[in-house]
Amino acid sequence: MKEVINAYRTQKINVDYFLKTFINSLPKNYIDNPLEIVKKNRFIQLMYGVDSNFKQATPIFSKKDSDSSQIGNDKSHYFMKLQLDDDSIYISNPYIHHKTGKASLSIVQLIGSDYYVFDINLIHLLEDLKLIQYNSIHDKVKRTVYFFGSTMLAIVAIALIAYGGYIFFALLFSLSTSDFLHDIFTSIISMTLGLAIYDLAKQIFEHEVMYQSFHQTEDKQYKVLGKFLISIIIALSIETLMVVFKIALDDTSQMLNAFYLLIGTTIMLIGLGYFYKTIQESTPKDDC
C-alpha cells in the first residue's frame, strides 16, 4: 500500500479539497438516507454518526447492509486528536482499515452537536480522480500467475536443497564413494542453487502476491535480480573451484580450460559490481 499512500501525499491538497467539496455538497439531512450515498459513491466504505458524548448514535452503513450492533459504543479514543477546520471537517492521515484491509482515510464532519464519520477507500478515491490506474481483474490475474509461478519455483528450490542434503548424508554414512570430492561439491552447488531460486520465489511472492503494487519502484526489480545473480555467481565459483581441483588432481593438461572458466566467472563478478555501481549512481538520493 506504500504506493497508494505516496500518491495521496503527493496530491494531498487536491484530494483533500475534493473531499471537502464532496462533503459540503451533500444535503444537510444526508444521514436520513445514508445507504443511497454509500452505494452512489464507491469510495465510501462505511458511514455512521456519533453524538456529542462520542457515543455511536447510528448504525454503521456499508454498501451491503447496516450494522446496529455497535450503537452506544464509546468512540472517544478516535476523537482524542480531532482538530476541525473552518468548515467543521477533519480528514485523517492514511491508515490500513481494520475491516477491509485497504488503505483508507476517515473524514469527520460536525453538524450541530453530532459528528458524522466517513471511511474512505483510498484506492477507489485516487482511481476516480485519475491519480492512479488500477484494474481489479488484471490485478487478480497477475497475482494468480505470480502465485503459481513463485510456488513452482519454491518447490523446485526445496527439491534442489533436499537433493543436496541427500547427497551429503549419503556421503556422511558411506565414505567408500569413488569420487568424494565431486559429490561433496555437487551437494554444495545443489543447495546453493536451491537457496538462490527460493530467494527469487520469495521476492516474487512478497512483492507481487502479498502486496499490491501500482507501479514498479525504481530499484525493486534490480534488487531481486542482483540477489539472484549473486547466488548464481557463488554457485559458479564453487563449480569453478571444483573443476580446478579435479583437473589438478587428475589431468593437469586441461588446466587451460579451468583457467578459462575462472576468467568467465571473474568477468561475471566484475559485471555484477559494475551493475550495482550503475544502479546506485542512477538512483536519486534523498536530501539530508
PDB file of N, CA and C in Angstrom, residues 145-230:
ATOM      1  N   VAL A 145      -1.093 -15.663 -11.510  1.00  0.00           N
ATOM      2  CA  VAL A 145       0.054 -16.144 -12.289  1.00  0.00           C
ATOM      3  C   VAL A 145       1.329 -16.113 -11.443  1.00  0.00           C
ATOM      4  N   TYR A 146       1.553 -14.997 -10.755  1.00  0.00           N
ATOM      5  CA  TYR A 146       2.750 -14.889  -9.917  1.00  0.00           C
ATOM      6  C   TYR A 146       2.711 -15.889  -8.764  1.00  0.00           C
ATOM      7  N   PHE A 147       1.513 -16.114  -8.210  1.00  0.00           N
ATOM      8  CA  PHE A 147       1.393 -17.079  -7.118  1.00  0.00           C
ATOM      9  C   PHE A 147       1.765 -18.482  -7.605  1.00  0.00           C
ATOM     10  N   PHE A 148       1.237 -18.873  -8.775  1.00  0.00           N
ATOM     11  CA  PHE A 148       1.534 -20.197  -9.315  1.00  0.00           C
ATOM     12  C   PHE A 148       3.015 -20.315  -9.652  1.00  0.00           C
ATOM     13  N   GLY A 149       3.564 -19.274 -10.320  1.00  0.00           N
ATOM     14  CA  GLY A 149       4.969 -19.322 -10.710  1.00  0.00           C
ATOM     15  C   GLY A 149       5.901 -19.364  -9.517  1.00  0.00           C
ATOM     16  N   SER A 150       5.651 -18.504  -8.515  1.00  0.00           N
ATOM     17  CA  SER A 150       6.524 -18.484  -7.335  1.00  0.00           C
ATOM     18  C   SER A 150       6.400 -19.774  -6.525  1.00  0.00           C
ATOM     19  N   THR A 151       5.200 -20.354  -6.505  1.00  0.00           N
ATOM     20  CA  THR A 151       5.026 -21.624  -5.795  1.00  0.00           C
ATOM     21  C   THR A 151       5.827 -22.745  -6.462  1.00  0.00           C
ATOM     22  N   MET A 152       5.769 -22.818  -7.791  1.00  0.00           N
ATOM     23  CA  MET A 152       6.524 -23.837  -8.512  1.00  0.00           C
ATOM     24  C   MET A 152       8.031 -23.644  -8.329  1.00  0.00           C
ATOM     25  N   LEU A 153       8.482 -22.369  -8.357  1.00  0.00           N
ATOM     26  CA  LEU A 153       9.899 -22.105  -8.120  1.00  0.00           C
ATOM     27  C   LEU A 153      10.307 -22.547  -6.722  1.00  0.00           C
ATOM     28  N   ALA A 154       9.452 -22.305  -5.754  1.00  0.00           N
ATOM     29  CA  ALA A 154       9.750 -22.707  -4.383  1.00  0.00           C
ATOM     30  C   ALA A 154       9.847 -24.230  -4.278  1.00  0.00           C
ATOM     31  N   ILE A 155       8.967 -24.938  -4.981  1.00  0.00           N
ATOM     32  CA  ILE A 155       9.011 -26.410  -4.957  1.00  0.00           C
ATOM     33  C   ILE A 155      10.313 -26.919  -5.577  1.00  0.00           C
ATOM     34  N   VAL A 156      10.707 -26.303  -6.725  1.00  0.00           N
ATOM     35  CA  VAL A 156      11.973 -26.673  -7.353  1.00  0.00           C
ATOM     36  C   VAL A 156      13.140 -26.406  -6.401  1.00  0.00           C
ATOM     37  N   ALA A 157      13.095 -25.248  -5.721  1.00  0.00           N
ATOM     38  CA  ALA A 157      14.172 -24.894  -4.792  1.00  0.00           C
ATOM     39  C   ALA A 157      14.265 -25.897  -3.650  1.00  0.00           C
ATOM     40  N   ILE A 158      13.129 -26.278  -3.098  1.00  0.00           N
ATOM     41  CA  ILE A 158      13.124 -27.244  -1.997  1.00  0.00           C
ATOM     42  C   ILE A 158      13.647 -28.596  -2.470  1.00  0.00           C
ATOM     43  N   ALA A 159      13.282 -28.964  -3.722  1.00  0.00           N
ATOM     44  CA  ALA A 159      13.778 -30.231  -4.270  1.00  0.00           C
ATOM     45  C   ALA A 159      15.298 -30.208  -4.420  1.00  0.00           C
ATOM     46  N   LEU A 160      15.855 -29.069  -4.878  1.00  0.00           N
ATOM     47  CA  LEU A 160      17.304 -28.963  -5.014  1.00  0.00           C
ATOM     48  C   LEU A 160      17.999 -29.031  -3.657  1.00  0.00           C
ATOM     49  N   ILE A 161      17.443 -28.330  -2.678  1.00  0.00           N
ATOM     50  CA  ILE A 161      18.038 -28.354  -1.333  1.00  0.00           C
ATOM     51  C   ILE A 161      17.969 -29.767  -0.747  1.00  0.00           C
ATOM     52  N   ALA A 162      16.824 -30.427  -0.949  1.00  0.00           N
ATOM     53  CA  ALA A 162      16.673 -31.792  -0.440  1.00  0.00           C
ATOM     54  C   ALA A 162      17.657 -32.750  -1.127  1.00  0.00           C
ATOM     55  N   TYR A 163      17.853 -32.559  -2.446  1.00  0.00           N
ATOM     56  CA  TYR A 163      18.796 -33.410  -3.180  1.00  0.00           C
ATOM     57  C   TYR A 163      20.224 -33.197  -2.666  1.00  0.00           C
ATOM     58  N   GLY A 164      20.577 -31.927  -2.440  1.00  0.00           N
ATOM     59  CA  GLY A 164      21.906 -31.650  -1.906  1.00  0.00           C
ATOM     60  C   GLY A 164      22.097 -32.257  -0.528  1.00  0.00           C
ATOM     61  N   GLY A 165      21.054 -32.165   0.309  1.00  0.00           N
ATOM     62  CA  GLY A 165      21.130 -32.786   1.629  1.00  0.00           C
ATOM     63  C   GLY A 165      21.224 -34.293   1.544  1.00  0.00           C
ATOM     64  N   TYR A 166      20.493 -34.868   0.582  1.00  0.00           N
ATOM     65  CA  TYR A 166      20.540 -36.332   0.400  1.00  0.00           C
ATOM     66  C   TYR A 166      21.960 -36.788   0.034  1.00  0.00           C
ATOM     67  N   ILE A 167      22.599 -36.069  -0.892  1.00  0.00           N
ATOM     68  CA  ILE A 167      23.961 -36.435  -1.290  1.00  0.00           C
ATOM     69  C   ILE A 167      24.915 -36.304  -0.108  1.00  0.00           C
ATOM     70  N   PHE A 168      24.735 -35.243   0.657  1.00  0.00           N
ATOM     71  CA  PHE A 168      25.633 -35.016   1.793  1.00  0.00           C
ATOM     72  C   PHE A 168      25.511 -36.136   2.830  1.00  0.00           C
ATOM     73  N   PHE A 169      24.281 -36.493   3.182  1.00  0.00           N
ATOM     74  CA  PHE A 169      24.106 -37.536   4.193  1.00  0.00           C
ATOM     75  C   PHE A 169      24.512 -38.907   3.655  1.00  0.00           C
ATOM     76  N   ALA A 170      24.333 -39.110   2.321  1.00  0.00           N
ATOM     77  CA  ALA A 170      24.803 -40.366   1.730  1.00  0.00           C
ATOM     78  C   ALA A 170      26.316 -40.480   1.841  1.00  0.00           C
ATOM     79  N   LEU A 171      27.013 -39.338   1.634  1.00  0.00           N
ATOM     80  CA  LEU A 171      28.466 -39.342   1.792  1.00  0.00           C
ATOM     81  C   LEU A 171      28.861 -39.513   3.260  1.00  0.00           C
ATOM     82  N   LEU A 172      28.079 -38.904   4.140  1.00  0.00           N
ATOM     83  CA  LEU A 172      28.398 -38.931   5.561  1.00  0.00           C
ATOM     84  C   LEU A 172      28.363 -40.352   6.125  1.00  0.00           C
ATOM     85  N   PHE A 173      27.417 -41.159   5.622  1.00  0.00           N
ATOM     86  CA  PHE A 173      27.251 -42.516   6.164  1.00  0.00           C
ATOM     87  C   PHE A 173      27.848 -43.592   5.252  1.00  0.00           C
ATOM     88  N   SER A 174      28.431 -43.165   4.114  1.00  0.00           N
ATOM     89  CA  SER A 174      29.048 -44.136   3.221  1.00  0.00           C
ATOM     90  C   SER A 174      30.296 -43.510   2.611  1.00  0.00           C
ATOM     91  N   LEU A 175      31.410 -43.626   3.313  1.00  0.00           N
ATOM     92  CA  LEU A 175      32.648 -42.970   2.887  1.00  0.00           C
ATOM     93  C   LEU A 175      33.409 -43.755   1.842  1.00  0.00           C
ATOM     94  N   SER A 176      32.838 -44.826   1.352  1.00  0.00           N
ATOM     95  CA  SER A 176      33.546 -45.650   0.367  1.00  0.00           C
ATOM     96  C   SER A 176      33.288 -45.200  -1.060  1.00  0.00           C
ATOM     97  N   THR A 177      32.702 -43.990  -1.234  1.00  0.00           N
ATOM     98  CA  THR A 177      32.399 -43.486  -2.576  1.00  0.00           C
ATOM     99  C   THR A 177      33.683 -43.315  -3.383  1.00  0.00           C
ATOM    100  N   SER A 178      33.551 -43.490  -4.697  1.00  0.00           N
ATOM    101  CA  SER A 178      34.722 -43.418  -5.570  1.00  0.00           C
ATOM    102  C   SER A 178      35.140 -41.993  -5.868  1.00  0.00           C
ATOM    103  N   ASP A 179      34.233 -41.025  -5.733  1.00  0.00           N
ATOM    104  CA  ASP A 179      34.560 -39.631  -6.050  1.00  0.00           C
ATOM    105  C   ASP A 179      33.971 -38.720  -4.969  1.00  0.00           C
ATOM    106  N   PHE A 180      34.576 -38.732  -3.804  1.00  0.00           N
ATOM    107  CA  PHE A 180      34.063 -37.962  -2.666  1.00  0.00           C
ATOM    108  C   PHE A 180      34.064 -36.469  -2.957  1.00  0.00           C
ATOM    109  N   LEU A 181      35.171 -35.963  -3.550  1.00  0.00           N
ATOM    110  CA  LEU A 181      35.296 -34.530  -3.802  1.00  0.00           C
ATOM    111  C   LEU A 181      34.205 -34.033  -4.746  1.00  0.00           C
ATOM    112  N   HIS A 182      33.955 -34.791  -5.808  1.00  0.00           N
ATOM    113  CA  HIS A 182      32.935 -34.398  -6.781  1.00  0.00           C
ATOM    114  C   HIS A 182      31.553 -34.369  -6.133  1.00  0.00           C
ATOM    115  N   ASP A 183      31.240 -35.381  -5.343  1.00  0.00           N
ATOM    116  CA  ASP A 183      29.906 -35.460  -4.737  1.00  0.00           C
ATOM    117  C   ASP A 183      29.683 -34.372  -3.696  1.00  0.00           C
ATOM    118  N   ILE A 184      30.712 -34.045  -2.910  1.00  0.00           N
ATOM    119  CA  ILE A 184      30.532 -33.013  -1.893  1.00  0.00           C
ATOM    120  C   ILE A 184      30.325 -31.651  -2.537  1.00  0.00           C
ATOM    121  N   PHE A 185      31.015 -31.373  -3.654  1.00  0.00           N
ATOM    122  CA  PHE A 185      30.800 -30.123  -4.364  1.00  0.00           C
ATOM    123  C   PHE A 185      29.425 -30.106  -5.038  1.00  0.00           C
ATOM    124  N   THR A 186      29.002 -31.247  -5.547  1.00  0.00           N
ATOM    125  CA  THR A 186      27.663 -31.332  -6.131  1.00  0.00           C
ATOM    126  C   THR A 186      26.592 -31.007  -5.093  1.00  0.00           C
ATOM    127  N   SER A 187      26.793 -31.517  -3.881  1.00  0.00           N
ATOM    128  CA  SER A 187      25.855 -31.222  -2.789  1.00  0.00           C
ATOM    129  C   SER A 187      25.812 -29.724  -2.498  1.00  0.00           C
ATOM    130  N   ILE A 188      26.981 -29.099  -2.428  1.00  0.00           N
ATOM    131  CA  ILE A 188      27.054 -27.661  -2.130  1.00  0.00           C
ATOM    132  C   ILE A 188      26.377 -26.850  -3.230  1.00  0.00           C
ATOM    133  N   ILE A 189      26.676 -27.197  -4.488  1.00  0.00           N
ATOM    134  CA  ILE A 189      26.100 -26.459  -5.619  1.00  0.00           C
ATOM    135  C   ILE A 189      24.586 -26.616  -5.649  1.00  0.00           C
ATOM    136  N   SER A 190      24.104 -27.816  -5.411  1.00  0.00           N
ATOM    137  CA  SER A 190      22.663 -28.057  -5.427  1.00  0.00           C
ATOM    138  C   SER A 190      21.959 -27.217  -4.369  1.00  0.00           C
ATOM    139  N   MET A 191      22.501 -27.187  -3.165  1.00  0.00           N
ATOM    140  CA  MET A 191      21.862 -26.414  -2.094  1.00  0.00           C
ATOM    141  C   MET A 191      21.988 -24.910  -2.337  1.00  0.00           C
ATOM    142  N   THR A 192      23.122 -24.473  -2.908  1.00  0.00           N
ATOM    143  CA  THR A 192      23.289 -23.047  -3.203  1.00  0.00           C
ATOM    144  C   THR A 192      22.294 -22.578  -4.258  1.00  0.00           C
ATOM    145  N   LEU A 193      22.150 -23.362  -5.324  1.00  0.00           N
ATOM    146  CA  LEU A 193      21.164 -23.023  -6.351  1.00  0.00           C
ATOM    147  C   LEU A 193      19.748 -23.063  -5.794  1.00  0.00           C
ATOM    148  N   GLY A 194      19.477 -24.047  -4.923  1.00  0.00           N
ATOM    149  CA  GLY A 194      18.156 -24.130  -4.308  1.00  0.00           C
ATOM    150  C   GLY A 194      17.833 -22.895  -3.494  1.00  0.00           C
ATOM    151  N   LEU A 195      18.810 -22.417  -2.709  1.00  0.00           N
ATOM    152  CA  LEU A 195      18.603 -21.211  -1.915  1.00  0.00           C
ATOM    153  C   LEU A 195      18.415 -19.987  -2.811  1.00  0.00           C
ATOM    154  N   ALA A 196      19.177 -19.925  -3.920  1.00  0.00           N
ATOM    155  CA  ALA A 196      19.041 -18.796  -4.841  1.00  0.00           C
ATOM    156  C   ALA A 196      17.652 -18.763  -5.467  1.00  0.00           C
ATOM    157  N   ILE A 197      17.183 -19.918  -5.919  1.00  0.00           N
ATOM    158  CA  ILE A 197      15.859 -19.980  -6.545  1.00  0.00           C
ATOM    159  C   ILE A 197      14.763 -19.717  -5.516  1.00  0.00           C
ATOM    160  N   TYR A 198      14.950 -20.219  -4.290  1.00  0.00           N
ATOM    161  CA  TYR A 198      13.952 -19.965  -3.248  1.00  0.00           C
ATOM    162  C   TYR A 198      13.879 -18.475  -2.911  1.00  0.00           C
ATOM    163  N   ASP A 199      15.039 -17.830  -2.854  1.00  0.00           N
ATOM    164  CA  ASP A 199      15.053 -16.394  -2.570  1.00  0.00           C
ATOM    165  C   ASP A 199      14.339 -15.621  -3.678  1.00  0.00           C
ATOM    166  N   LEU A 200      14.543 -16.034  -4.933  1.00  0.00           N
ATOM    167  CA  LEU A 200      13.841 -15.407  -6.056  1.00  0.00           C
ATOM    168  C   LEU A 200      12.336 -15.613  -5.929  1.00  0.00           C
ATOM    169  N   ALA A 201      11.922 -16.835  -5.597  1.00  0.00           N
ATOM    170  CA  ALA A 201      10.497 -17.120  -5.426  1.00  0.00           C
ATOM    171  C   ALA A 201       9.905 -16.290  -4.288  1.00  0.00           C
ATOM    172  N   LYS A 202      10.659 -16.146  -3.204  1.00  0.00           N
ATOM    173  CA  LYS A 202      10.192 -15.355  -2.059  1.00  0.00           C
ATOM    174  C   LYS A 202      10.009 -13.898  -2.440  1.00  0.00           C
ATOM    175  N   GLN A 203      10.963 -13.355  -3.196  1.00  0.00           N
ATOM    176  CA  GLN A 203      10.873 -11.955  -3.613  1.00  0.00           C
ATOM    177  C   GLN A 203       9.650 -11.737  -4.505  1.00  0.00           C
ATOM    178  N   ILE A 204       9.422 -12.653  -5.442  1.00  0.00           N
ATOM    179  CA  ILE A 204       8.251 -12.530  -6.329  1.00  0.00           C
ATOM    180  C   ILE A 204       6.963 -12.611  -5.525  1.00  0.00           C
ATOM    181  N   PHE A 205       6.889 -13.572  -4.588  1.00  0.00           N
ATOM    182  CA  PHE A 205       5.674 -13.745  -3.793  1.00  0.00           C
ATOM    183  C   PHE A 205       5.396 -12.525  -2.921  1.00  0.00           C
ATOM    184  N   GLU A 206       6.435 -11.996  -2.286  1.00  0.00           N
ATOM    185  CA  GLU A 206       6.241 -10.859  -1.387  1.00  0.00           C
ATOM    186  C   GLU A 206       5.823  -9.605  -2.140  1.00  0.00           C
ATOM    187  N   HIS A 207       6.476  -9.329  -3.281  1.00  0.00           N
ATOM    188  CA  HIS A 207       6.242  -8.065  -3.972  1.00  0.00           C
ATOM    189  C   HIS A 207       5.047  -8.102  -4.920  1.00  0.00           C
ATOM    190  N   GLU A 208       4.726  -9.263  -5.479  1.00  0.00           N
ATOM    191  CA  GLU A 208       3.685  -9.316  -6.499  1.00  0.00           C
ATOM    192  C   GLU A 208       2.411 -10.012  -6.036  1.00  0.00           C
ATOM    193  N   VAL A 209       2.467 -10.785  -4.961  1.00  0.00           N
ATOM    194  CA  VAL A 209       1.278 -11.512  -4.498  1.00  0.00           C
ATOM    195  C   VAL A 209       0.752 -10.924  -3.191  1.00  0.00           C
ATOM    196  N   MET A 210       1.636 -10.782  -2.202  1.00  0.00           N
ATOM    197  CA  MET A 210       1.175 -10.325  -0.897  1.00  0.00           C
ATOM    198  C   MET A 210       0.823  -8.849  -0.882  1.00  0.00           C
ATOM    199  N   TYR A 211       1.632  -8.021  -1.568  1.00  0.00           N
ATOM    200  CA  TYR A 211       1.444  -6.576  -1.508  1.00  0.00           C
ATOM    201  C   TYR A 211       1.079  -6.051  -2.879  1.00  0.00           C
ATOM    202  N   GLN A 212       0.053  -5.208  -2.916  1.00  0.00           N
ATOM    203  CA  GLN A 212      -0.337  -4.610  -4.175  1.00  0.00           C
ATOM    204  C   GLN A 212       0.727  -3.620  -4.616  1.00  0.00           C
ATOM    205  N   SER A 213       0.946  -3.550  -5.928  1.00  0.00           N
ATOM    206  CA  SER A 213       1.906  -2.608  -6.478  1.00  0.00           C
ATOM    207  C   SER A 213       1.307  -1.963  -7.716  1.00  0.00           C
ATOM    208  N   PHE A 214       1.147  -0.655  -7.685  1.00  0.00           N
ATOM    209  CA  PHE A 214       0.544   0.049  -8.797  1.00  0.00           C
ATOM    210  C   PHE A 214       1.582   0.540  -9.788  1.00  0.00           C
ATOM    211  N   HIS A 215       2.823   0.557  -9.399  1.00  0.00           N
ATOM    212  CA  HIS A 215       3.904   0.843 -10.322  1.00  0.00           C
ATOM    213  C   HIS A 215       5.169   0.243  -9.751  1.00  0.00           C
ATOM    214  N   GLN A 216       6.104  -0.049 -10.627  1.00  0.00           N
ATOM    215  CA  GLN A 216       7.355  -0.641 -10.184  1.00  0.00           C
ATOM    216  C   GLN A 216       8.235   0.429  -9.550  1.00  0.00           C
ATOM    217  N   THR A 217       8.711   0.203  -8.344  1.00  0.00           N
ATOM    218  CA  THR A 217       9.673   1.120  -7.765  1.00  0.00           C
ATOM    219  C   THR A 217      10.955   1.046  -8.575  1.00  0.00           C
ATOM    220  N   GLU A 218      11.755   2.121  -8.487  1.00  0.00           N
ATOM    221  CA  GLU A 218      12.896   2.249  -9.378  1.00  0.00           C
ATOM    222  C   GLU A 218      13.951   1.176  -9.150  1.00  0.00           C
ATOM    223  N   ASP A 219      14.078   0.687  -7.923  1.00  0.00           N
ATOM    224  CA  ASP A 219      15.171  -0.236  -7.647  1.00  0.00           C
ATOM    225  C   ASP A 219      14.715  -1.619  -7.213  1.00  0.00           C
ATOM    226  N   LYS A 220      13.394  -1.874  -7.135  1.00  0.00           N
ATOM    227  CA  LYS A 220      12.933  -3.159  -6.617  1.00  0.00           C
ATOM    228  C   LYS A 220      13.363  -4.303  -7.519  1.00  0.00           C
ATOM    229  N   GLN A 221      13.123  -4.145  -8.842  1.00  0.00           N
ATOM    230  CA  GLN A 221      13.474  -5.233  -9.745  1.00  0.00           C
ATOM    231  C   GLN A 221      14.975  -5.460  -9.807  1.00  0.00           C
ATOM    232  N   TYR A 222      15.765  -4.387  -9.599  1.00  0.00           N
ATOM    233  CA  TYR A 222      17.209  -4.535  -9.611  1.00  0.00           C
ATOM    234  C   TYR A 222      17.692  -5.300  -8.383  1.00  0.00           C
ATOM    235  N   LYS A 223      17.040  -5.067  -7.236  1.00  0.00           N
ATOM    236  CA  LYS A 223      17.418  -5.778  -6.027  1.00  0.00           C
ATOM    237  C   LYS A 223      17.155  -7.276  -6.168  1.00  0.00           C
ATOM    238  N   VAL A 224      15.986  -7.611  -6.736  1.00  0.00           N
ATOM    239  CA  VAL A 224      15.652  -9.024  -6.935  1.00  0.00           C
ATOM    240  C   VAL A 224      16.654  -9.682  -7.874  1.00  0.00           C
ATOM    241  N   LEU A 225      16.921  -9.017  -9.014  1.00  0.00           N
ATOM    242  CA  LEU A 225      17.868  -9.558  -9.988  1.00  0.00           C
ATOM    243  C   LEU A 225      19.266  -9.655  -9.387  1.00  0.00           C
ATOM    244  N   GLY A 226      19.679  -8.624  -8.648  1.00  0.00           N
ATOM    245  CA  GLY A 226      21.012  -8.619  -8.067  1.00  0.00           C
ATOM    246  C   GLY A 226      21.213  -9.752  -7.075  1.00  0.00           C
ATOM    247  N   LYS A 227      20.234  -9.991  -6.193  1.00  0.00           N
ATOM    248  CA  LYS A 227      20.357 -11.069  -5.213  1.00  0.00           C
ATOM    249  C   LYS A 227      20.411 -12.425  -5.903  1.00  0.00           C
ATOM    250  N   PHE A 228      19.632 -12.585  -6.973  1.00  0.00           N
ATOM    251  CA  PHE A 228      19.648 -13.855  -7.700  1.00  0.00           C
ATOM    252  C   PHE A 228      21.003 -14.068  -8.384  1.00  0.00           C
ATOM    253  N   LEU A 229      21.532 -13.008  -9.006  1.00  0.00           N
ATOM    254  CA  LEU A 229      22.815 -13.125  -9.692  1.00  0.00           C
ATOM    255  C   LEU A 229      23.943 -13.423  -8.710  1.00  0.00           C
ATOM    256  N   ILE A 230      23.866 -12.839  -7.523  1.00  0.00           N
ATOM    257  CA  ILE A 230      24.894 -13.118  -6.513  1.00  0.00           C
ATOM    258  C   ILE A 230      24.915 -14.603  -6.177  1.00  0.00           C
TER     259      ILE A 230
END
